[in-house]
Coordinates of C-alpha atoms in Angstrom, one line a residue:
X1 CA 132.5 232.9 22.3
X2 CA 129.3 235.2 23.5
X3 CA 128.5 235.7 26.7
X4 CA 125.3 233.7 26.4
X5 CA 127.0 231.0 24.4
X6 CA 126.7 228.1 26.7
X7 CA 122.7 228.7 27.1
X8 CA 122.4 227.7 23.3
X9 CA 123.9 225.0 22.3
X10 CA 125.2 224.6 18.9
X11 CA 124.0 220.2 18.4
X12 CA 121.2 218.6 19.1
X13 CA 120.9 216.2 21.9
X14 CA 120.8 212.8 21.1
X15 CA 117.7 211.3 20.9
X16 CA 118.3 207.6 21.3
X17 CA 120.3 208.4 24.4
X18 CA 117.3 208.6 26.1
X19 CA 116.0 205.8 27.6
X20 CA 112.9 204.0 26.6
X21 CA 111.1 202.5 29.6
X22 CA 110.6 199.0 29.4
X23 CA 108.8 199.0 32.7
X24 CA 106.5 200.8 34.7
X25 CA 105.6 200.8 38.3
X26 CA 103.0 202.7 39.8
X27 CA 102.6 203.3 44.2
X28 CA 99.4 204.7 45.4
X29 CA 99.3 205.3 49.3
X30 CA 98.4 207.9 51.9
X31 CA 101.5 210.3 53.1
X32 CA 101.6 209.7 56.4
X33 CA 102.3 205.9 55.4
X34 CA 105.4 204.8 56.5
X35 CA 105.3 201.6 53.8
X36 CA 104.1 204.1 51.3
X37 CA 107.4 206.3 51.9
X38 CA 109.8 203.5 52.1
X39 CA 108.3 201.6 48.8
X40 CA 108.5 205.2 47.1
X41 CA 112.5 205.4 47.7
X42 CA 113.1 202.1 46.8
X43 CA 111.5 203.9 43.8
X44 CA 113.6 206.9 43.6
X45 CA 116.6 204.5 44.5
X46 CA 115.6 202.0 41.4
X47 CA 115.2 205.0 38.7
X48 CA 118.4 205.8 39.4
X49 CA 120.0 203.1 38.7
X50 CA 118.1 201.7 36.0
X51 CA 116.9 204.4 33.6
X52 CA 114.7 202.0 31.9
X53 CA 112.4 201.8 34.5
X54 CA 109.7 204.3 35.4
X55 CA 107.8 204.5 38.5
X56 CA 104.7 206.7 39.4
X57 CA 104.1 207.7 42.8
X58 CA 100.4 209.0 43.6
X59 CA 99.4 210.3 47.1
X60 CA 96.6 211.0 49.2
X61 CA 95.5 212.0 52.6
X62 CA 94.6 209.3 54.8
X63 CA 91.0 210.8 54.6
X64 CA 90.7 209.9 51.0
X65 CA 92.7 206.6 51.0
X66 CA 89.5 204.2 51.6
X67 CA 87.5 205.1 48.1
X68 CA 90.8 205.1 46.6
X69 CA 92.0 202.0 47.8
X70 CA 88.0 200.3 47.1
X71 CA 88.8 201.7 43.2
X72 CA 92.0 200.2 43.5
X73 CA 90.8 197.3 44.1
X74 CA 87.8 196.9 41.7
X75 CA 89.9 197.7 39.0
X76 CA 92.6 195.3 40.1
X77 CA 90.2 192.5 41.2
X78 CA 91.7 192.1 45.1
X79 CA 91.1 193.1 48.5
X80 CA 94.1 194.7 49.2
X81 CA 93.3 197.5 51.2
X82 CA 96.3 198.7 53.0
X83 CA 99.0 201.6 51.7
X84 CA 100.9 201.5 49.7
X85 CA 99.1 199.9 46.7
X86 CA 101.6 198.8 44.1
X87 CA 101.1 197.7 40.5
X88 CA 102.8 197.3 37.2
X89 CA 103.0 197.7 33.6
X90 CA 103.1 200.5 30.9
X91 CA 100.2 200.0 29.3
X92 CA 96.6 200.6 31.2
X93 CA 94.6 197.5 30.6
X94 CA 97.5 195.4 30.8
X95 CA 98.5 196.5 34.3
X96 CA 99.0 193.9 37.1
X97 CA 99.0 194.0 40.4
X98 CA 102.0 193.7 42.6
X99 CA 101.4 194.1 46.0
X100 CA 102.4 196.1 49.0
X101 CA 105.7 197.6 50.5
X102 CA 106.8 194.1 51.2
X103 CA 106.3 192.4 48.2
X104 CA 107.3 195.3 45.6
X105 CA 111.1 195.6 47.7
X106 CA 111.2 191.5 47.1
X107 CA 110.3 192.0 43.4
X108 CA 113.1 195.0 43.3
X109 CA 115.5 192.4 45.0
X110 CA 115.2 189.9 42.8
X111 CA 114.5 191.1 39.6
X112 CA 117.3 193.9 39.4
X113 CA 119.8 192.9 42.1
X114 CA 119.3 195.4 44.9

């Protein structure tokens, strides 16, 4: 066995071990939030656990949140203004909106048992 040995390894990874996400969630919020920090490690704590599931975090300064949160919600078709700003799906177009801190952790809850 060579000294570099274990950097090259002699089989290729498995492909189909790697998981295929069959859903998608995506938090938008300013950093200073404290809903927009808690919602994203419910986040962390939910990738973890379920490798199937993908979550996006996107953040801004407070400064900017107010034209993000009005694109926000054009696009989504609400007047939810506050941070975080939660929505799902894999495909854009077919996105939907989920809600805030509150309402994401209840849809964590129920949907995969936390």
């Amino acid at each position: 066995m060579g000294l570099f040995s274990w950097l090259f390894s002699s089989t290729a990874p498995d492909l189909d071990e790697i998981p295929k996400k069959t859903a998608c969630y995506h938090i938008e919020g300013f950093l200073t939030c404290h809903y927009f920090q808690m919602a994203t490690e419910v986040a962390d704590r939910l990738t973890e656990k379920h490798p199937h599931v993908k979550t996006d975090v996107s953040a801004y300064i407070k400064q900017q949140w107010y034209d993000r949160s009005k694109e926000l919600q054009e696009e989504f078709d609400n007047s939810h203004r506050t941070s975080p700003f939660i929505y799902e799906g894999c495909v854009a177009g077919q996105q939907k909106f989920v809600g805030g801190y509150s309402e994401f952790a209840k849809a964590v809850k129920e949907n995969y048992k936390f």
